[in-house]
Coordinates of C-alpha atoms and ligand atoms in Angstrom, one line a residue:
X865 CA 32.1 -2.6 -40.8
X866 CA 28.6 -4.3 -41.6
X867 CA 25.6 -2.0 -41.7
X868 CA 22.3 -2.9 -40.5
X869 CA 18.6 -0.8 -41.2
X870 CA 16.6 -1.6 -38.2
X871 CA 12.6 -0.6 -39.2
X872 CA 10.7 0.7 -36.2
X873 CA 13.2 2.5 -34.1
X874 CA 11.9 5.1 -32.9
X875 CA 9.3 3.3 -30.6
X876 CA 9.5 0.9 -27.2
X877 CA 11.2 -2.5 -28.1
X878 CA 13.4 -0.9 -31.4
X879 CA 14.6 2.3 -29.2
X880 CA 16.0 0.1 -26.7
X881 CA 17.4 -2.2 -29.4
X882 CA 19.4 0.3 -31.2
X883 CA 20.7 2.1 -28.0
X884 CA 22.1 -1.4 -26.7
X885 CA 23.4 -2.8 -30.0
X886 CA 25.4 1.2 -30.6
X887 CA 27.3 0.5 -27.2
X888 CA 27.9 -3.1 -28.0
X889 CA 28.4 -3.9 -31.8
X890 CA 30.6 -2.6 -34.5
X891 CA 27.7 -1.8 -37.2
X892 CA 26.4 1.0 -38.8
X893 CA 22.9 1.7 -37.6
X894 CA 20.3 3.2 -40.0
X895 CA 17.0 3.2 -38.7
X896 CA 13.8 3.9 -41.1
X897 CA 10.5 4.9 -39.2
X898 CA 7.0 6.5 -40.2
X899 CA 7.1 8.2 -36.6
X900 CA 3.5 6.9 -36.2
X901 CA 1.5 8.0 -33.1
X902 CA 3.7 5.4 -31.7
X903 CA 7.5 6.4 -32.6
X904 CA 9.2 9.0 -30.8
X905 CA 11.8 10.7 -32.1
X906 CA 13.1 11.7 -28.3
X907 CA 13.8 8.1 -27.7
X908 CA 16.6 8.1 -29.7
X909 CA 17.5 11.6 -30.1
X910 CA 20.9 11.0 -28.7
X911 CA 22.0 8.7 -30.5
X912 CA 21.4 10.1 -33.6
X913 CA 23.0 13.8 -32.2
X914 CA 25.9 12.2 -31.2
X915 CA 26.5 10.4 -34.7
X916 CA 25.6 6.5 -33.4
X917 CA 23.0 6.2 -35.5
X918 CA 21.7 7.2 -38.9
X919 CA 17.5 8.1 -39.0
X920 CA 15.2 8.4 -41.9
X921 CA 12.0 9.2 -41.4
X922 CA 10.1 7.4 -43.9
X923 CA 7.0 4.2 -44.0
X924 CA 8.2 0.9 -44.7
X925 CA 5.4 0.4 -47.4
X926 CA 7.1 3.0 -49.1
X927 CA 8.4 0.3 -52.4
X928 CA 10.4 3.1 -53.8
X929 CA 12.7 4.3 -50.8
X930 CA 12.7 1.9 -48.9
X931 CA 14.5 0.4 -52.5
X932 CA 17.0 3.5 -52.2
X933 CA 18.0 2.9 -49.4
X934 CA 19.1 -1.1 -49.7
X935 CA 20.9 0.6 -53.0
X936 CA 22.3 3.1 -51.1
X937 CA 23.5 1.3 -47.6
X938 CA 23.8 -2.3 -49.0
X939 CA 22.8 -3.5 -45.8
X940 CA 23.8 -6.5 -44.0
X941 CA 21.4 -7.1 -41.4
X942 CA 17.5 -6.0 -41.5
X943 CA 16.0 -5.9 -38.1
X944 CA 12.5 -5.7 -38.2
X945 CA 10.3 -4.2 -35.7
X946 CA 8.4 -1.6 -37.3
X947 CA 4.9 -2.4 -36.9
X948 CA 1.4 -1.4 -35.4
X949 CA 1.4 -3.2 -32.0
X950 CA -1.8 -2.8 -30.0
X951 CA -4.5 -5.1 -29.7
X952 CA -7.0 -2.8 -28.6
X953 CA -6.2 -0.5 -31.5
X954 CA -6.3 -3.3 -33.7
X955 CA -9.9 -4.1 -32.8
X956 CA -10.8 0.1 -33.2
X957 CA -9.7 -0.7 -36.2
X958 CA -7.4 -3.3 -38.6
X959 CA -6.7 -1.4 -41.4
X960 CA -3.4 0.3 -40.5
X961 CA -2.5 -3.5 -39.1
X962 CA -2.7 -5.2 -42.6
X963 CA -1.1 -2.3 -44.3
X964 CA 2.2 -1.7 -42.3
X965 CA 2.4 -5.3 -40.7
X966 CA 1.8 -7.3 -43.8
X967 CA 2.1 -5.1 -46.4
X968 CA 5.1 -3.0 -45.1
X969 CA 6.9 -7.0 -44.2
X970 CA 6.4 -8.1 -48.1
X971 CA 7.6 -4.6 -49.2
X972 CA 11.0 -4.9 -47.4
X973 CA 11.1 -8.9 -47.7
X974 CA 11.1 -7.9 -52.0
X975 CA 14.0 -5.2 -51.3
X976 CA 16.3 -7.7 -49.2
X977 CA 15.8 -10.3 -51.5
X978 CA 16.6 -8.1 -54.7
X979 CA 19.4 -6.5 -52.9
X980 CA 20.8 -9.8 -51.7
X981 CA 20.6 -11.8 -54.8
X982 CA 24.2 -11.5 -56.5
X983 CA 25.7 -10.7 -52.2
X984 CA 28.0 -12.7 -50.8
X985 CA 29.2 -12.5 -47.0
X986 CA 25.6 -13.9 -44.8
X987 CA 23.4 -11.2 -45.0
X988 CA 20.2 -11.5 -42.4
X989 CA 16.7 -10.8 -42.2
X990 CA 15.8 -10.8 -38.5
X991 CA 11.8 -10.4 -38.3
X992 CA 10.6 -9.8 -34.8
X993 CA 7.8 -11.0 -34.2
X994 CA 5.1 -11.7 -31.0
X995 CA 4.0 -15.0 -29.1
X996 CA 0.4 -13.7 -29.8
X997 CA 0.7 -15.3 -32.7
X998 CA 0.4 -18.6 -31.3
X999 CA -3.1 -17.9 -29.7
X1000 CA -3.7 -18.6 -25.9
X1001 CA -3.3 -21.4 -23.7
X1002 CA -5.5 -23.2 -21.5
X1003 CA -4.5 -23.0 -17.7
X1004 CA -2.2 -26.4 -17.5
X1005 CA -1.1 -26.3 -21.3
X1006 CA 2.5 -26.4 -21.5
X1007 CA 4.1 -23.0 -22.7
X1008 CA 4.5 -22.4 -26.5
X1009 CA 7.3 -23.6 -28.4
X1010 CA 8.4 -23.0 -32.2
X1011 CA 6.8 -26.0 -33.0
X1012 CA 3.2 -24.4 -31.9
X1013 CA 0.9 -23.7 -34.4
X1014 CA -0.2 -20.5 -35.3
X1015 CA -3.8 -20.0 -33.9
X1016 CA -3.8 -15.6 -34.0
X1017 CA -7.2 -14.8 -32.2
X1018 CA -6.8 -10.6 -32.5
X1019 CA -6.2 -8.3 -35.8
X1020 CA -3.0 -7.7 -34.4
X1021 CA -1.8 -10.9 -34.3
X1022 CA -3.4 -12.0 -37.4
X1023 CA -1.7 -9.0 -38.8
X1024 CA 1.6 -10.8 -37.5
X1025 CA 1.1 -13.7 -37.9
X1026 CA 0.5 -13.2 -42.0
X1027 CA 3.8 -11.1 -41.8
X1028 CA 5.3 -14.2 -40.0
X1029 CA 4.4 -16.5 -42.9
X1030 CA 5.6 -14.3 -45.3
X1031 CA 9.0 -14.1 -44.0
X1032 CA 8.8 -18.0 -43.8
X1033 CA 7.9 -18.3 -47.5
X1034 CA 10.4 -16.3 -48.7
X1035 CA 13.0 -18.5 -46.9
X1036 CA 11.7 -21.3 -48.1
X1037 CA 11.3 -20.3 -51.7
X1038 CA 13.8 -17.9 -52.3
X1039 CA 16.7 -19.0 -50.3
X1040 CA 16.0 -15.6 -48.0
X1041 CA 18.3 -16.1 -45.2
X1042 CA 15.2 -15.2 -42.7
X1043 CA 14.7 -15.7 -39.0
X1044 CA 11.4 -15.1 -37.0
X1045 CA 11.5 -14.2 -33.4
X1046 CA 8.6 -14.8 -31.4
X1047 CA 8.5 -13.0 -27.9
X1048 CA 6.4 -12.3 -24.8
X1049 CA 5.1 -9.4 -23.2
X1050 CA 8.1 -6.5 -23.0
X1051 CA 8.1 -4.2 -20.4
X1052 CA 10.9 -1.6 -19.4
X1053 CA 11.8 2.1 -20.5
X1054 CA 10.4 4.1 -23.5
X1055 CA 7.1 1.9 -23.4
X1056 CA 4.1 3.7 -25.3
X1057 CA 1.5 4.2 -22.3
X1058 CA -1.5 2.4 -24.2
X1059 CA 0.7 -1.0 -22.5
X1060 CA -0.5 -2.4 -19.1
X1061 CA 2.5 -1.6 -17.6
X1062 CA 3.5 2.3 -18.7
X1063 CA -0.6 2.9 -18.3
X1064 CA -0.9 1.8 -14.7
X1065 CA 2.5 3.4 -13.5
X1066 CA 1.7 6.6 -15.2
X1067 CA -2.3 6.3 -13.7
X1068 CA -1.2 5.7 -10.3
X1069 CA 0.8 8.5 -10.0
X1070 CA -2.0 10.7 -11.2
X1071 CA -4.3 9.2 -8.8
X1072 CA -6.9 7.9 -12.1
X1073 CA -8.2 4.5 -12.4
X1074 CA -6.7 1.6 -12.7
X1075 CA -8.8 -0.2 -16.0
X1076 CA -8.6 -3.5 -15.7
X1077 CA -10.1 -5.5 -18.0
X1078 CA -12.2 -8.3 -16.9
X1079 CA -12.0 -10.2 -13.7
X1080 CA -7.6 -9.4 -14.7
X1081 CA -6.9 -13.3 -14.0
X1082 CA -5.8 -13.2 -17.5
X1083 CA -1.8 -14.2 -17.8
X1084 CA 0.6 -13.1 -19.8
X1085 CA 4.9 -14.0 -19.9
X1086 CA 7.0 -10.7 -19.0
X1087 CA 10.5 -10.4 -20.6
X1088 CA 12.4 -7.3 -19.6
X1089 CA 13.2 -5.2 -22.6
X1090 CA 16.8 -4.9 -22.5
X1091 CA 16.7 -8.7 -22.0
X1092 CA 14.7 -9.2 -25.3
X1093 CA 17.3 -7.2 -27.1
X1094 CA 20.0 -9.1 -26.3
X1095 CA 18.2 -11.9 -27.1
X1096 CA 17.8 -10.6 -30.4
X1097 CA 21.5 -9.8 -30.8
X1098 CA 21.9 -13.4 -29.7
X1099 CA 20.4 -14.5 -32.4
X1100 CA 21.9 -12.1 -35.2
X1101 CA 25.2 -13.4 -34.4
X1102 CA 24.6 -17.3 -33.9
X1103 CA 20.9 -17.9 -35.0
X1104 CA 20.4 -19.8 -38.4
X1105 CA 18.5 -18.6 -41.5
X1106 CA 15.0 -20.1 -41.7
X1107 CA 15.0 -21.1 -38.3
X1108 CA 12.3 -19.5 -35.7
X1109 CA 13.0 -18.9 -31.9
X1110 CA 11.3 -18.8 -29.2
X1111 CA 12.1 -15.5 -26.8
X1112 CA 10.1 -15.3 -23.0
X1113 CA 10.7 -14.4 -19.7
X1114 CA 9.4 -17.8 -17.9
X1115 CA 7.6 -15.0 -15.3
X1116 CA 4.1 -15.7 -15.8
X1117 CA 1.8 -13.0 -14.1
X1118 CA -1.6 -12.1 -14.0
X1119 CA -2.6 -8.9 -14.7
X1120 CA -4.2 -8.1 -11.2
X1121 CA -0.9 -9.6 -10.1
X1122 CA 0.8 -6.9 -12.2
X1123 CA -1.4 -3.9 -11.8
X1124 CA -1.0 -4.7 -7.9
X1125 CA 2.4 -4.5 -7.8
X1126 CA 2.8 -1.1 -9.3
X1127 CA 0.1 0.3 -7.2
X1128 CA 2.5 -0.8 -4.5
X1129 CA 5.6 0.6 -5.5
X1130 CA 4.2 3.8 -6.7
X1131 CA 2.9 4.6 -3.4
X1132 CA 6.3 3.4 -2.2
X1133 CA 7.8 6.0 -4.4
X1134 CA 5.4 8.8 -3.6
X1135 CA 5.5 8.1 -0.1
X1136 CA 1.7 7.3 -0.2
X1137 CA 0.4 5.2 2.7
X1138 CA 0.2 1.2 1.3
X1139 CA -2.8 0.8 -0.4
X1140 CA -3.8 4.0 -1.7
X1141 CA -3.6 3.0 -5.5
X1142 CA -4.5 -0.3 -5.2
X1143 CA -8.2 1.6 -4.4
X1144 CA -8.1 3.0 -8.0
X1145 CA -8.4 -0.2 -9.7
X1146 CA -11.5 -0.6 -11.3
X1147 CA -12.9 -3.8 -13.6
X1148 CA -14.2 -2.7 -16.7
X1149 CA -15.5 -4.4 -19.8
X1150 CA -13.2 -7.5 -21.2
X1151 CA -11.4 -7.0 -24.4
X1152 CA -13.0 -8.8 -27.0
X1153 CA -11.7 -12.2 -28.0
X1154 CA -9.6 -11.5 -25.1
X1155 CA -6.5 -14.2 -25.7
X1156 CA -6.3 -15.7 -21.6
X1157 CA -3.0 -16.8 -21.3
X1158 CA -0.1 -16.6 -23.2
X1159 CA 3.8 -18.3 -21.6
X1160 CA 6.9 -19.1 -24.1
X1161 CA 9.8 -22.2 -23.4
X1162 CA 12.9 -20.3 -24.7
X1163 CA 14.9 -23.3 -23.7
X1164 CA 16.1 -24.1 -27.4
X1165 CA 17.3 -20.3 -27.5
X1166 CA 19.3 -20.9 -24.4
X1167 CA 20.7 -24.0 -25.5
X1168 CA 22.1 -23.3 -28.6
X1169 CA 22.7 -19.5 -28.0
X1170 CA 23.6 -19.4 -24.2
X1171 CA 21.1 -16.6 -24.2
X1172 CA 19.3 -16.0 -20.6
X1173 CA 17.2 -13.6 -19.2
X1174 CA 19.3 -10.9 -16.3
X1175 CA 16.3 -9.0 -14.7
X1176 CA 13.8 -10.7 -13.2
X1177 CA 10.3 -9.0 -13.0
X1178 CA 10.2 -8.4 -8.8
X1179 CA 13.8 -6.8 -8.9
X1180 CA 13.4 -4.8 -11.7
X1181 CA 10.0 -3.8 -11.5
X1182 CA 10.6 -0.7 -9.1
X1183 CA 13.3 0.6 -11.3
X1184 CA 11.2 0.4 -14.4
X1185 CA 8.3 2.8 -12.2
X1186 CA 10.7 5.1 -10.5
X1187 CA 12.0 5.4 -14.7
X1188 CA 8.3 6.5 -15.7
X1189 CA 8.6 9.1 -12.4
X1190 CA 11.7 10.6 -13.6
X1191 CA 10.8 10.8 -17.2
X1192 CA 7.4 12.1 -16.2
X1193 CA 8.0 15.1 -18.7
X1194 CA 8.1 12.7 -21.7
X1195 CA 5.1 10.9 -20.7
X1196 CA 3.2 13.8 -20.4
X1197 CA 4.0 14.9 -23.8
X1198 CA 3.1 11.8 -25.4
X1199 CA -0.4 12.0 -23.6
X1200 CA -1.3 15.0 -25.0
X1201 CA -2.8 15.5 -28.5
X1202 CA -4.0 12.2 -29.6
X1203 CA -3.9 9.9 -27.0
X1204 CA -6.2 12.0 -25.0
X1205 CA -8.9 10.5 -28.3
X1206 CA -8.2 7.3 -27.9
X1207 CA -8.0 7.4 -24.0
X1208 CA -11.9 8.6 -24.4
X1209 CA -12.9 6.1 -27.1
X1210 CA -10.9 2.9 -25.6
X1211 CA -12.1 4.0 -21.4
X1212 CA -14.6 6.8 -22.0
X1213 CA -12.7 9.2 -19.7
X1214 CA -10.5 11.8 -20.5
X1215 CA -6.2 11.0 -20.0
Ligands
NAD1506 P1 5.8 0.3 -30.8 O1 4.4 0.5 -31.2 O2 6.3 0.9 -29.6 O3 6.8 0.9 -32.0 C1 6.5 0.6 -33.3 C2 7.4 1.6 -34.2 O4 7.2 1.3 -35.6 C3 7.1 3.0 -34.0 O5 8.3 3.8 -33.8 C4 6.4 3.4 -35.3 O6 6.6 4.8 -35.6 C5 7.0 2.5 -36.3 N1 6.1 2.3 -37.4 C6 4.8 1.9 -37.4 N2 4.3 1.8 -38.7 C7 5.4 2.1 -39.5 C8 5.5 2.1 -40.9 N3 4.5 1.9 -41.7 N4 6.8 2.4 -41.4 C9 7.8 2.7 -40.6 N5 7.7 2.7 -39.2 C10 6.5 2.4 -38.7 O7 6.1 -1.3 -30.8 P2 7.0 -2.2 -29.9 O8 6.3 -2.5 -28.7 O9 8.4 -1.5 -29.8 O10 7.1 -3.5 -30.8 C11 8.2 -3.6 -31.8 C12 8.0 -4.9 -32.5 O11 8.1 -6.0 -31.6 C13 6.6 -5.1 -33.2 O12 6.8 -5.7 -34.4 C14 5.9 -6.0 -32.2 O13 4.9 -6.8 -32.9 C15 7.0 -6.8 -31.6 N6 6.8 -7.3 -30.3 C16 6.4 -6.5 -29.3 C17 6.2 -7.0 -28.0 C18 5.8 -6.1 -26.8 O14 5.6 -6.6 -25.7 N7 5.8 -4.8 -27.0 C19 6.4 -8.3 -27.7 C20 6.8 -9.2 -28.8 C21 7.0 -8.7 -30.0
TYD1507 P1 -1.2 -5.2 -23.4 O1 -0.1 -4.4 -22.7 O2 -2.1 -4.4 -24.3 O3 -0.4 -6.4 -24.1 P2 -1.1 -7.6 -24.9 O4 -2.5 -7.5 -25.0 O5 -0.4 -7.5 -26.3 O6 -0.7 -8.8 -24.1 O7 -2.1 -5.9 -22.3 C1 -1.5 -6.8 -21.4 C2 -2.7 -7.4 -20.6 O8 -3.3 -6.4 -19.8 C3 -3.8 -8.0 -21.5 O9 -4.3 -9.2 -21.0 C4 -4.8 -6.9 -21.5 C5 -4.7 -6.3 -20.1 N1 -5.0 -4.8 -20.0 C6 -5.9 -4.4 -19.0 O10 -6.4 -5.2 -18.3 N2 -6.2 -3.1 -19.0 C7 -5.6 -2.2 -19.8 O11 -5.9 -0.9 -19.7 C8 -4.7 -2.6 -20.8 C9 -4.0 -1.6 -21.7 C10 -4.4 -4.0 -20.8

């Protein structure tokens, strides 16, 4: 049986990734994550009671275990998600960006290629990465391809982006058998509510604002989370070292569009009368260097993989809010402590 160490588990994109690929794959699972303000150990809690998967709590800048365990595990797959991922924290402040994003990606790049060196079998390093990269797109610019340049426009992205061309060099120099994902906007269960999405559902059920930022005609692609993953496990089986692809939802959106929507549904779901939380939704300042539009052509992925989306955004959308309702508890204690800080510094109100 192969074994795989996928970083960054404990949070949105990895949490789903680890809970589809246990039900559908015959590999050990050893996740490593820092449990940041962002990982949640209840997101995967039962997988690892009921044996499915192996955790270690532990940084991925960390030379000297993340070393131990490629010696220990001799893994056969990395998939790579750890990472700070929020733009707006990113412009609070970079620092933890460079250190985990770029730092943490050359750390375990190193241990893969000295673990991997005298290996046969096709080991793989599976780096998942962000269309943010790419920069934005005018209104009637076609959608990104992996033949876009990289033009990253926020810390976070730079942050990738850097991590992106590391992963690339060490392909290309090395012989690392690499491969860079680049998706769109996820959305779906276990999201961290700093994201549009989880923040409006959870605000509109409280009755609190609705920040949008700008006049909200900015667009952005939605993938469904669970359709990302098997994207991802698309290409772990069939993708080729040193190639990059392309992973997004064709479902461009803007976010007034989106932030609409929910209002909708959650007064659906609270059997509010139509209209109620659309009244919360307030403009507030833009981001800065706010990217305007971002959409991804996953055709080459669907040709040579036969990957395709399942959900589409209207039909799963209502699902995804009345998740956030029934999980209510777990929101709740994720918005305590901390995120009740940055909620004040980011909005100036309290969460
Ligand atoms: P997330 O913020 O929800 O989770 C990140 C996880 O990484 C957390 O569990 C955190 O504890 C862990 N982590 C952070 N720093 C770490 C460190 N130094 N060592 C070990 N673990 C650490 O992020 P997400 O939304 O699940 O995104 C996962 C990956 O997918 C990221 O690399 C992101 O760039 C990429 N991505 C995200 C989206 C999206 O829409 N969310 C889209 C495309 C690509
Ligand atoms: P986000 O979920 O942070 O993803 P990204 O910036 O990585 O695309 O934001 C999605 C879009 O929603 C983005 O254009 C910024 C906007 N947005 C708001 O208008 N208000 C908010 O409170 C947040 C968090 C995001």
């Amino acid at each position: 049986m192969s074994t795989w160490l996928v970083t960054g588990a404990a949070g949105f994109i990895g949490a789903n990734f680890v809970r589809l690929a246990s039900a559908s794959v015959e590999a050990r699972l050893v996740v490593l994550d820092a449990l940041t303000y962002a990982g949640n150990l209840e997101n995967i809690a039962d997988l690892v009671e009921a044996g499915k998967i192996e955790f270690h709590r532990g940084d991925i800048c960390d030379i000297d275990l993340v070393n131990e365990l490629f010696g220990r595990h001799r893994f056969d797959r990395v998939v790579h998600f750890a990472a700070e991922s929020h733009v707006d924290r990113s412009i609070l402040g970079a620092e933890p960006f460079i250190r985990t994003n770029i730092q943490g990606t050359a750390v375990l790049l190193a241990a893969a290629r000295a673990s991997w060196q005298d290996r046969q079998g096709k080991p793989l390093f599976l780096h998942v990465s962000t269309d943010e990269v790419f920069g934005s797109l005018e209104p009637d610019d076609p959608p990104f391809t992996e033949n876009s340049p990289y033009r990253p426009n926020s810390p976070y992205s730079a942050s990738k982006a850097a991590a992106d061309h590391l992963v690339r060099a060490w392909h290309h120099t090395y012989g690392l058998p690499t491969i860079i994902s680049n998706c769109s906007n996820n959305y779906g269960p276990w999201q961290f509510p700093e994201k549009l999405i989880p923040l409006m559902i959870l605000n509109a059920f409280d009755g609190r604002e609705l920040p949008v930022y700008g006049d909200g005609r900015q667009v952005r692609d939605w993938l469904h989370v669970e359709d990302h993953c098997r994207a991802l496990l698309a290409i772990l089986a069939g993708g080729q070292a040193g190639r990059t692809y392309v992973v997004g939802g064709a479902c461009e959106r803007t976010n007034l569009d989106i932030v609409q929507r929910i209002a909708l549904e959650a007064d659906a779901l609270l059997r509010r009368s139509p209209g109620s939380a659309a009244k919360l939704i307030r403009h507030v300042a833009d981001r800065p260097g706010h990217d305007r539009r971002y959409a991804m052509n996953a055709m080459a992925l669907q040709r040579e993989l036969g990957w395709r989306p399942r959900h589409d955004l209207e039909s799963a959308l209502p699902a995804v809010v009345r998740w956030y309702w029934e999980n209510r508890a777990w929101a709740d204690r994720i918005r305590s402590g901390t995120y009740v800080e940055y909620y004040e510094q980011q909005y100036g109100a309290r969460a």
